mmCIF file with all atom_site columns, C-alpha atoms in Angstrom:
data_model
loop_
_atom_site.group_PDB
_atom_site.id
_atom_site.type_symbol
_atom_site.label_atom_id
_atom_site.label_alt_id
_atom_site.label_comp_id
_atom_site.label_asym_id
_atom_site.label_entity_id
_atom_site.label_seq_id
_atom_site.pdbx_PDB_ins_code
_atom_site.Cartn_x
_atom_site.Cartn_y
_atom_site.Cartn_z
_atom_site.occupancy
_atom_site.B_iso_or_equiv
_atom_site.pdbx_formal_charge
_atom_site.auth_seq_id
_atom_site.auth_comp_id
_atom_site.auth_asym_id
_atom_site.auth_atom_id
_atom_site.pdbx_PDB_model_num
ATOM 1   C CA . UNK A 1 1   ? 0.000  0.000   0.000  1.00 0.00 ? 54  UNK A CA 1
ATOM 2   C CA . UNK A 1 2   ? 1.579  3.246   -1.168 1.00 0.00 ? 55  UNK A CA 1
ATOM 3   C CA . UNK A 1 3   ? 1.020  6.244   1.104  1.00 0.00 ? 56  UNK A CA 1
ATOM 4   C CA . UNK A 1 4   ? 0.443  9.628   -0.513 1.00 0.00 ? 57  UNK A CA 1
ATOM 5   C CA . UNK A 1 5   ? 3.578  11.804  -0.152 1.00 0.00 ? 58  UNK A CA 1
ATOM 6   C CA . UNK A 1 6   ? 1.411  14.868  0.508  1.00 0.00 ? 59  UNK A CA 1
ATOM 7   C CA . UNK A 1 7   ? -0.150 13.102  3.496  1.00 0.00 ? 60  UNK A CA 1
ATOM 8   C CA . UNK A 1 8   ? 3.309  12.226  4.798  1.00 0.00 ? 61  UNK A CA 1
ATOM 9   C CA . UNK A 1 9   ? 4.488  15.834  4.383  1.00 0.00 ? 62  UNK A CA 1
ATOM 10  C CA . UNK A 1 10  ? 1.418  17.156  6.225  1.00 0.00 ? 63  UNK A CA 1
ATOM 11  C CA . UNK A 1 11  ? 1.985  14.750  9.085  1.00 0.00 ? 64  UNK A CA 1
ATOM 12  C CA . UNK A 1 12  ? 5.661  15.705  9.320  1.00 0.00 ? 65  UNK A CA 1
ATOM 13  C CA . UNK A 1 13  ? 4.618  19.355  9.607  1.00 0.00 ? 66  UNK A CA 1
ATOM 14  C CA . UNK A 1 14  ? 2.046  18.480  12.293 1.00 0.00 ? 67  UNK A CA 1
ATOM 15  C CA . UNK A 1 15  ? 4.604  16.362  14.149 1.00 0.00 ? 68  UNK A CA 1
ATOM 16  C CA . UNK A 1 16  ? 6.983  19.334  14.210 1.00 0.00 ? 69  UNK A CA 1
ATOM 17  C CA . UNK A 1 17  ? 4.205  21.181  16.064 1.00 0.00 ? 70  UNK A CA 1
ATOM 18  C CA . UNK A 1 18  ? 3.963  18.333  18.591 1.00 0.00 ? 71  UNK A CA 1
ATOM 19  C CA . UNK A 1 19  ? 0.821  16.644  17.242 1.00 0.00 ? 72  UNK A CA 1
ATOM 20  C CA . UNK A 1 20  ? 0.700  13.125  18.744 1.00 0.00 ? 73  UNK A CA 1
ATOM 21  C CA . UNK A 1 21  ? -1.610 11.765  16.036 1.00 0.00 ? 74  UNK A CA 1
ATOM 22  C CA . UNK A 1 22  ? 0.965  12.812  13.434 1.00 0.00 ? 75  UNK A CA 1
ATOM 23  C CA . UNK A 1 23  ? 3.708  11.018  15.378 1.00 0.00 ? 76  UNK A CA 1
ATOM 24  C CA . UNK A 1 24  ? 1.522  7.919   15.468 1.00 0.00 ? 77  UNK A CA 1
ATOM 25  C CA . UNK A 1 25  ? 0.870  8.149   11.713 1.00 0.00 ? 78  UNK A CA 1
ATOM 26  C CA . UNK A 1 26  ? 4.616  8.461   10.978 1.00 0.00 ? 79  UNK A CA 1
ATOM 27  C CA . UNK A 1 27  ? 5.429  5.601   13.351 1.00 0.00 ? 80  UNK A CA 1
ATOM 28  C CA . UNK A 1 28  ? 2.798  3.343   11.789 1.00 0.00 ? 81  UNK A CA 1
ATOM 29  C CA . UNK A 1 29  ? 3.854  4.306   8.260  1.00 0.00 ? 82  UNK A CA 1
ATOM 30  C CA . UNK A 1 30  ? 7.604  3.836   8.665  1.00 0.00 ? 83  UNK A CA 1
ATOM 31  C CA . UNK A 1 31  ? 7.942  1.255   11.469 1.00 0.00 ? 84  UNK A CA 1
ATOM 32  C CA . UNK A 1 32  ? 8.122  -1.667  9.031  1.00 0.00 ? 85  UNK A CA 1
ATOM 33  C CA . UNK A 1 33  ? 10.845 -0.028  6.939  1.00 0.00 ? 86  UNK A CA 1
ATOM 34  C CA . UNK A 1 34  ? 13.086 0.745   9.909  1.00 0.00 ? 87  UNK A CA 1
ATOM 35  C CA . UNK A 1 35  ? 12.433 -2.583  11.638 1.00 0.00 ? 88  UNK A CA 1
ATOM 36  C CA . UNK A 1 36  ? 13.076 -4.649  8.476  1.00 0.00 ? 89  UNK A CA 1
ATOM 37  C CA . UNK A 1 37  ? 16.237 -2.665  7.723  1.00 0.00 ? 90  UNK A CA 1
ATOM 38  C CA . UNK A 1 38  ? 17.584 -3.478  11.194 1.00 0.00 ? 91  UNK A CA 1
ATOM 39  C CA . UNK A 1 39  ? 16.385 -7.075  11.043 1.00 0.00 ? 92  UNK A CA 1
ATOM 40  C CA . UNK A 1 40  ? 18.574 -7.581  7.944  1.00 0.00 ? 93  UNK A CA 1
ATOM 41  C CA . UNK A 1 41  ? 21.536 -5.958  9.710  1.00 0.00 ? 94  UNK A CA 1
ATOM 42  C CA . UNK A 1 42  ? 21.225 -7.586  13.136 1.00 0.00 ? 95  UNK A CA 1
ATOM 43  C CA . UNK A 1 43  ? 19.530 -10.914 12.267 1.00 0.00 ? 96  UNK A CA 1
ATOM 44  C CA . UNK A 1 44  ? 17.787 -10.577 15.656 1.00 0.00 ? 97  UNK A CA 1
ATOM 45  C CA . UNK A 1 45  ? 14.136 -9.637  16.094 1.00 0.00 ? 98  UNK A CA 1
ATOM 46  C CA . UNK A 1 46  ? 14.739 -8.296  19.611 1.00 0.00 ? 99  UNK A CA 1
ATOM 47  C CA . UNK A 1 47  ? 17.690 -6.130  18.606 1.00 0.00 ? 100 UNK A CA 1
ATOM 48  C CA . UNK A 1 48  ? 15.881 -4.871  15.509 1.00 0.00 ? 101 UNK A CA 1
ATOM 49  C CA . UNK A 1 49  ? 12.863 -3.965  17.640 1.00 0.00 ? 102 UNK A CA 1
ATOM 50  C CA . UNK A 1 50  ? 14.970 -2.184  20.274 1.00 0.00 ? 103 UNK A CA 1
ATOM 51  C CA . UNK A 1 51  ? 16.870 -0.222  17.635 1.00 0.00 ? 104 UNK A CA 1
ATOM 52  C CA . UNK A 1 52  ? 13.639 0.716   15.846 1.00 0.00 ? 105 UNK A CA 1
ATOM 53  C CA . UNK A 1 53  ? 12.156 1.999   19.112 1.00 0.00 ? 106 UNK A CA 1
ATOM 54  C CA . UNK A 1 54  ? 15.269 4.061   19.825 1.00 0.00 ? 107 UNK A CA 1
ATOM 55  C CA . UNK A 1 55  ? 15.226 5.338   16.241 1.00 0.00 ? 108 UNK A CA 1
ATOM 56  C CA . UNK A 1 56  ? 11.675 6.642   16.488 1.00 0.00 ? 109 UNK A CA 1
ATOM 57  C CA . UNK A 1 57  ? 12.311 8.087   19.916 1.00 0.00 ? 110 UNK A CA 1
ATOM 58  C CA . UNK A 1 58  ? 15.328 10.030  18.626 1.00 0.00 ? 111 UNK A CA 1
ATOM 59  C CA . UNK A 1 59  ? 13.519 11.016  15.443 1.00 0.00 ? 112 UNK A CA 1
ATOM 60  C CA . UNK A 1 60  ? 10.521 12.343  17.366 1.00 0.00 ? 113 UNK A CA 1
ATOM 61  C CA . UNK A 1 61  ? 12.775 14.231  19.779 1.00 0.00 ? 114 UNK A CA 1
ATOM 62  C CA . UNK A 1 62  ? 14.647 15.822  16.858 1.00 0.00 ? 115 UNK A CA 1
ATOM 63  C CA . UNK A 1 63  ? 11.794 16.105  14.334 1.00 0.00 ? 116 UNK A CA 1
ATOM 64  C CA . UNK A 1 64  ? 12.173 19.892  14.307 1.00 0.00 ? 117 UNK A CA 1
ATOM 65  C CA . UNK A 1 65  ? 15.636 19.423  12.732 1.00 0.00 ? 118 UNK A CA 1
ATOM 66  C CA . UNK A 1 66  ? 14.273 17.411  9.785  1.00 0.00 ? 119 UNK A CA 1
ATOM 67  C CA . UNK A 1 67  ? 14.831 19.260  6.488  1.00 0.00 ? 120 UNK A CA 1
ATOM 68  C CA . UNK A 1 68  ? 11.909 18.853  4.070  1.00 0.00 ? 121 UNK A CA 1
ATOM 69  C CA . UNK A 1 69  ? 14.191 18.707  1.032  1.00 0.00 ? 122 UNK A CA 1
ATOM 70  C CA . UNK A 1 70  ? 15.256 15.217  2.128  1.00 0.00 ? 123 UNK A CA 1
ATOM 71  C CA . UNK A 1 71  ? 13.237 11.986  2.133  1.00 0.00 ? 124 UNK A CA 1
ATOM 72  C CA . UNK A 1 72  ? 11.814 11.240  5.599  1.00 0.00 ? 125 UNK A CA 1
ATOM 73  C CA . UNK A 1 73  ? 12.309 7.485   5.293  1.00 0.00 ? 126 UNK A CA 1
ATOM 74  C CA . UNK A 1 74  ? 15.984 8.010   4.417  1.00 0.00 ? 127 UNK A CA 1
ATOM 75  C CA . UNK A 1 75  ? 16.366 10.309  7.422  1.00 0.00 ? 128 UNK A CA 1
ATOM 76  C CA . UNK A 1 76  ? 14.889 7.604   9.684  1.00 0.00 ? 129 UNK A CA 1
ATOM 77  C CA . UNK A 1 77  ? 17.095 4.880   8.212  1.00 0.00 ? 130 UNK A CA 1
ATOM 78  C CA . UNK A 1 78  ? 20.162 7.077   8.782  1.00 0.00 ? 131 UNK A CA 1
ATOM 79  C CA . UNK A 1 79  ? 19.193 7.595   12.422 1.00 0.00 ? 132 UNK A CA 1
ATOM 80  C CA . UNK A 1 80  ? 18.593 3.846   12.721 1.00 0.00 ? 133 UNK A CA 1
ATOM 81  C CA . UNK A 1 81  ? 21.997 3.059   11.253 1.00 0.00 ? 134 UNK A CA 1
ATOM 82  C CA . UNK A 1 82  ? 23.665 5.455   13.709 1.00 0.00 ? 135 UNK A CA 1
ATOM 83  C CA . UNK A 1 83  ? 21.793 3.971   16.672 1.00 0.00 ? 136 UNK A CA 1
ATOM 84  C CA . UNK A 1 84  ? 22.989 0.510   15.616 1.00 0.00 ? 137 UNK A CA 1
ATOM 85  C CA . UNK A 1 85  ? 26.590 1.711   15.244 1.00 0.00 ? 138 UNK A CA 1
ATOM 86  C CA . UNK A 1 86  ? 26.454 3.315   18.701 1.00 0.00 ? 139 UNK A CA 1
ATOM 87  C CA . UNK A 1 87  ? 25.173 0.066   20.215 1.00 0.00 ? 140 UNK A CA 1
ATOM 88  C CA . UNK A 1 88  ? 27.949 -1.907  18.526 1.00 0.00 ? 141 UNK A CA 1
ATOM 89  C CA . UNK A 1 89  ? 30.544 0.515   19.885 1.00 0.00 ? 142 UNK A CA 1
ATOM 90  C CA . UNK A 1 90  ? 29.148 0.180   23.397 1.00 0.00 ? 143 UNK A CA 1
ATOM 91  C CA . UNK A 1 91  ? 29.265 -3.620  23.118 1.00 0.00 ? 144 UNK A CA 1
ATOM 92  C CA . UNK A 1 92  ? 32.860 -3.552  21.887 1.00 0.00 ? 145 UNK A CA 1
ATOM 93  C CA . UNK A 1 93  ? 34.059 -1.315  24.714 1.00 0.00 ? 146 UNK A CA 1
ATOM 94  C CA . UNK A 1 94  ? 32.322 -3.463  27.318 1.00 0.00 ? 147 UNK A CA 1
ATOM 95  C CA . UNK A 1 95  ? 33.763 -6.674  25.828 1.00 0.00 ? 148 UNK A CA 1
ATOM 96  C CA . UNK A 1 96  ? 37.332 -5.414  25.623 1.00 0.00 ? 149 UNK A CA 1
ATOM 97  C CA . UNK A 1 97  ? 37.568 -3.762  29.025 1.00 0.00 ? 150 UNK A CA 1
ATOM 98  C CA . UNK A 1 98  ? 40.745 -5.086  30.569 1.00 0.00 ? 151 UNK A CA 1
ATOM 99  C CA . UNK A 1 99  ? 40.986 -6.014  34.233 1.00 0.00 ? 152 UNK A CA 1
ATOM 100 C CA . UNK A 1 100 ? 44.084 -6.026  36.362 1.00 0.00 ? 153 UNK A CA 1
ATOM 101 C CA . UNK A 1 101 ? 45.142 -8.831  38.705 1.00 0.00 ? 154 UNK A CA 1
ATOM 102 C CA . UNK A 1 102 ? 44.319 -6.533  41.642 1.00 0.00 ? 155 UNK A CA 1
ATOM 103 C CA . UNK A 1 103 ? 40.761 -6.004  40.357 1.00 0.00 ? 156 UNK A CA 1
ATOM 104 C CA . UNK A 1 104 ? 40.285 -9.731  39.876 1.00 0.00 ? 157 UNK A CA 1
ATOM 105 C CA . UNK A 1 105 ? 41.495 -10.390 43.435 1.00 0.00 ? 158 UNK A CA 1
ATOM 106 C CA . UNK A 1 106 ? 38.961 -7.871  44.800 1.00 0.00 ? 159 UNK A CA 1
ATOM 107 C CA . UNK A 1 107 ? 36.154 -9.988  43.382 1.00 0.00 ? 160 UNK A CA 1
ATOM 108 C CA . UNK A 1 108 ? 36.861 -12.601 46.024 1.00 0.00 ? 161 UNK A CA 1
ATOM 109 C CA . UNK A 1 109 ? 36.555 -10.026 48.811 1.00 0.00 ? 162 UNK A CA 1
ATOM 110 C CA . UNK A 1 110 ? 32.888 -9.249  48.054 1.00 0.00 ? 163 UNK A CA 1
ATOM 111 C CA . UNK A 1 111 ? 30.782 -9.301  51.213 1.00 0.00 ? 164 UNK A CA 1
ATOM 112 C CA . UNK A 1 112 ? 27.500 -11.114 51.824 1.00 0.00 ? 165 UNK A CA 1
ATOM 113 C CA . UNK A 1 113 ? 24.797 -9.776  49.491 1.00 0.00 ? 166 UNK A CA 1
ATOM 114 C CA . UNK A 1 114 ? 21.833 -10.412 51.808 1.00 0.00 ? 167 UNK A CA 1
ATOM 115 C CA . UNK A 1 115 ? 20.059 -7.134  52.597 1.00 0.00 ? 168 UNK A CA 1
ATOM 116 C CA . UNK A 1 116 ? 20.380 -5.736  56.087 1.00 0.00 ? 169 UNK A CA 1
ATOM 117 C CA . UNK A 1 117 ? 17.417 -4.090  57.825 1.00 0.00 ? 170 UNK A CA 1
ATOM 118 C CA . UNK A 1 118 ? 18.922 -0.724  56.833 1.00 0.00 ? 171 UNK A CA 1
ATOM 119 C CA . UNK A 1 119 ? 19.064 -1.850  53.197 1.00 0.00 ? 172 UNK A CA 1
ATOM 120 C CA . UNK A 1 120 ? 15.378 -2.817  53.316 1.00 0.00 ? 173 UNK A CA 1
ATOM 121 C CA . UNK A 1 121 ? 14.409 0.607   54.683 1.00 0.00 ? 174 UNK A CA 1
ATOM 122 C CA . UNK A 1 122 ? 16.490 2.366   52.010 1.00 0.00 ? 175 UNK A CA 1
ATOM 123 C CA . UNK A 1 123 ? 14.909 0.206   49.282 1.00 0.00 ? 176 UNK A CA 1
ATOM 124 C CA . UNK A 1 124 ? 11.411 1.063   50.544 1.00 0.00 ? 177 UNK A CA 1
ATOM 125 C CA . UNK A 1 125 ? 12.293 4.768   50.648 1.00 0.00 ? 178 UNK A CA 1
ATOM 126 C CA . UNK A 1 126 ? 13.682 4.563   47.105 1.00 0.00 ? 179 UNK A CA 1
ATOM 127 C CA . UNK A 1 127 ? 10.517 2.825   45.901 1.00 0.00 ? 180 UNK A CA 1
ATOM 128 C CA . UNK A 1 128 ? 8.362  5.506   47.523 1.00 0.00 ? 181 UNK A CA 1
ATOM 129 C CA . UNK A 1 129 ? 10.467 8.214   45.848 1.00 0.00 ? 182 UNK A CA 1
ATOM 130 C CA . UNK A 1 130 ? 10.239 6.405   42.501 1.00 0.00 ? 183 UNK A CA 1
ATOM 131 C CA . UNK A 1 131 ? 6.449  6.221   42.829 1.00 0.00 ? 184 UNK A CA 1
ATOM 132 C CA . UNK A 1 132 ? 6.336  9.979   43.595 1.00 0.00 ? 185 UNK A CA 1
ATOM 133 C CA . UNK A 1 133 ? 8.480  10.621  40.508 1.00 0.00 ? 186 UNK A CA 1
ATOM 134 C CA . UNK A 1 134 ? 6.196  8.436   38.363 1.00 0.00 ? 187 UNK A CA 1
ATOM 135 C CA . UNK A 1 135 ? 3.200  10.466  39.591 1.00 0.00 ? 188 UNK A CA 1
ATOM 136 C CA . UNK A 1 136 ? 4.788  13.552  37.951 1.00 0.00 ? 189 UNK A CA 1
ATOM 137 C CA . UNK A 1 137 ? 4.394  11.951  34.512 1.00 0.00 ? 190 UNK A CA 1
ATOM 138 C CA . UNK A 1 138 ? 1.309  12.470  32.367 1.00 0.00 ? 191 UNK A CA 1
ATOM 139 C CA . UNK A 1 139 ? -1.369 9.809   33.052 1.00 0.00 ? 192 UNK A CA 1
ATOM 140 C CA . UNK A 1 140 ? -0.767 8.028   29.712 1.00 0.00 ? 193 UNK A CA 1
ATOM 141 C CA . UNK A 1 141 ? 2.898  7.535   30.633 1.00 0.00 ? 194 UNK A CA 1
ATOM 142 C CA . UNK A 1 142 ? 2.070  6.512   34.211 1.00 0.00 ? 195 UNK A CA 1
ATOM 143 C CA . UNK A 1 143 ? -0.253 3.863   32.812 1.00 0.00 ? 196 UNK A CA 1
ATOM 144 C CA . UNK A 1 144 ? 2.322  2.183   30.524 1.00 0.00 ? 197 UNK A CA 1
ATOM 145 C CA . UNK A 1 145 ? 5.002  2.250   33.259 1.00 0.00 ? 198 UNK A CA 1
ATOM 146 C CA . UNK A 1 146 ? 2.503  0.696   35.708 1.00 0.00 ? 199 UNK A CA 1
ATOM 147 C CA . UNK A 1 147 ? 1.421  -2.013  33.260 1.00 0.00 ? 200 UNK A CA 1
ATOM 148 C CA . UNK A 1 148 ? 4.922  -2.905  32.076 1.00 0.00 ? 201 UNK A CA 1
ATOM 149 C CA . UNK A 1 149 ? 7.012  -2.777  35.268 1.00 0.00 ? 202 UNK A CA 1
ATOM 150 C CA . UNK A 1 150 ? 4.577  -3.248  38.141 1.00 0.00 ? 203 UNK A CA 1
ATOM 151 C CA . UNK A 1 151 ? 2.068  -5.616  36.527 1.00 0.00 ? 204 UNK A CA 1
ATOM 152 C CA . UNK A 1 152 ? 4.781  -7.084  34.239 1.00 0.00 ? 205 UNK A CA 1
ATOM 153 C CA . UNK A 1 153 ? 2.552  -7.271  31.162 1.00 0.00 ? 206 UNK A CA 1
ATOM 154 C CA . UNK A 1 154 ? 3.988  -7.924  27.704 1.00 0.00 ? 207 UNK A CA 1
ATOM 155 C CA . UNK A 1 155 ? 3.835  -5.261  24.980 1.00 0.00 ? 208 UNK A CA 1
ATOM 156 C CA . UNK A 1 156 ? 1.019  -7.207  23.360 1.00 0.00 ? 209 UNK A CA 1
ATOM 157 C CA . UNK A 1 157 ? -0.986 -7.398  26.593 1.00 0.00 ? 210 UNK A CA 1
ATOM 158 C CA . UNK A 1 158 ? -0.528 -3.666  27.190 1.00 0.00 ? 211 UNK A CA 1
ATOM 159 C CA . UNK A 1 159 ? -1.568 -2.974  23.603 1.00 0.00 ? 212 UNK A CA 1
ATOM 160 C CA . UNK A 1 160 ? -4.783 -4.932  24.139 1.00 0.00 ? 213 UNK A CA 1
ATOM 161 C CA . UNK A 1 161 ? -5.495 -3.343  27.509 1.00 0.00 ? 214 UNK A CA 1
ATOM 162 C CA . UNK A 1 162 ? -5.094 0.283   26.401 1.00 0.00 ? 215 UNK A CA 1
ATOM 163 C CA . UNK A 1 163 ? -6.478 -0.401  22.909 1.00 0.00 ? 216 UNK A CA 1
ATOM 164 C CA . UNK A 1 164 ? -3.505 1.033   20.996 1.00 0.00 ? 217 UNK A CA 1
ATOM 165 C CA . UNK A 1 165 ? -1.143 -0.505  18.424 1.00 0.00 ? 218 UNK A CA 1
ATOM 166 C CA . UNK A 1 166 ? 1.862  -2.304  19.873 1.00 0.00 ? 219 UNK A CA 1
ATOM 167 C CA . UNK A 1 167 ? 4.250  0.134   18.149 1.00 0.00 ? 220 UNK A CA 1
ATOM 168 C CA . UNK A 1 168 ? 2.649  3.035   20.010 1.00 0.00 ? 221 UNK A CA 1
ATOM 169 C CA . UNK A 1 169 ? 3.004  1.170   23.290 1.00 0.00 ? 222 UNK A CA 1
ATOM 170 C CA . UNK A 1 170 ? 6.710  0.664   22.635 1.00 0.00 ? 223 UNK A CA 1
ATOM 171 C CA . UNK A 1 171 ? 7.404  4.280   21.739 1.00 0.00 ? 224 UNK A CA 1
ATOM 172 C CA . UNK A 1 172 ? 5.178  5.538   24.574 1.00 0.00 ? 225 UNK A CA 1
ATOM 173 C CA . UNK A 1 173 ? 7.054  3.339   27.058 1.00 0.00 ? 226 UNK A CA 1
ATOM 174 C CA . UNK A 1 174 ? 10.409 4.515   25.743 1.00 0.00 ? 227 UNK A CA 1
ATOM 175 C CA . UNK A 1 175 ? 9.261  8.120   25.989 1.00 0.00 ? 228 UNK A CA 1
ATOM 176 C CA . UNK A 1 176 ? 7.922  7.522   29.520 1.00 0.00 ? 229 UNK A CA 1
ATOM 177 C CA . UNK A 1 177 ? 11.271 6.077   30.631 1.00 0.00 ? 230 UNK A CA 1
ATOM 178 C CA . UNK A 1 178 ? 13.118 9.030   29.113 1.00 0.00 ? 231 UNK A CA 1
ATOM 179 C CA . UNK A 1 179 ? 10.848 11.562  30.855 1.00 0.00 ? 232 UNK A CA 1
ATOM 180 C CA . UNK A 1 180 ? 11.105 9.657   34.150 1.00 0.00 ? 233 UNK A CA 1
ATOM 181 C CA . UNK A 1 181 ? 14.901 9.626   33.897 1.00 0.00 ? 234 UNK A CA 1
ATOM 182 C CA . UNK A 1 182 ? 14.858 13.422  33.424 1.00 0.00 ? 235 UNK A CA 1
ATOM 183 C CA . UNK A 1 183 ? 12.610 13.849  36.496 1.00 0.00 ? 236 UNK A CA 1
ATOM 184 C CA . UNK A 1 184 ? 14.891 11.616  38.590 1.00 0.00 ? 237 UNK A CA 1
ATOM 185 C CA . UNK A 1 185 ? 18.012 13.423  37.387 1.00 0.00 ? 238 UNK A CA 1
ATOM 186 C CA . UNK A 1 186 ? 16.454 16.807  38.225 1.00 0.00 ? 239 UNK A CA 1
ATOM 187 C CA . UNK A 1 187 ? 15.553 15.730  41.782 1.00 0.00 ? 240 UNK A CA 1
#
């Protein structure tokens, strides 16, 4: 099914103004292209999905920088490629981190991991603070955080429960986590 370029251009303009329906249209229109591109590169459905989510999150955060003289799909694919490269770099640096003999010896000096009563109190205080931080999010973001991390529902189950496409759930959850991280960092 070929989408009218004029409709795409109108939705890009609306998305630049912050219109959520336009974001959803662009996500639904281009998700398959970005996901399939990454699936060919990574040969992993999970990695391709994660990269696609990060791609749309970055694209929607930076949509105001998109230049209309370029093709939107190409712009998304470029972002996707860069996200994948960044992930590969992070993996390489974590794989090749060297340890010294002294660091390896310290591993054997690790104390008992069982939580003390003080640890339990701190954990409860941290949970209470996290819940207060979550309450600062918009209700739609609170809902997906609640369903995913407290009720431990799958993307598909969340999609069914809130009656939205699974792609929207993924991007909404990513956006919620990003906003929550900003709130936590600010506090």
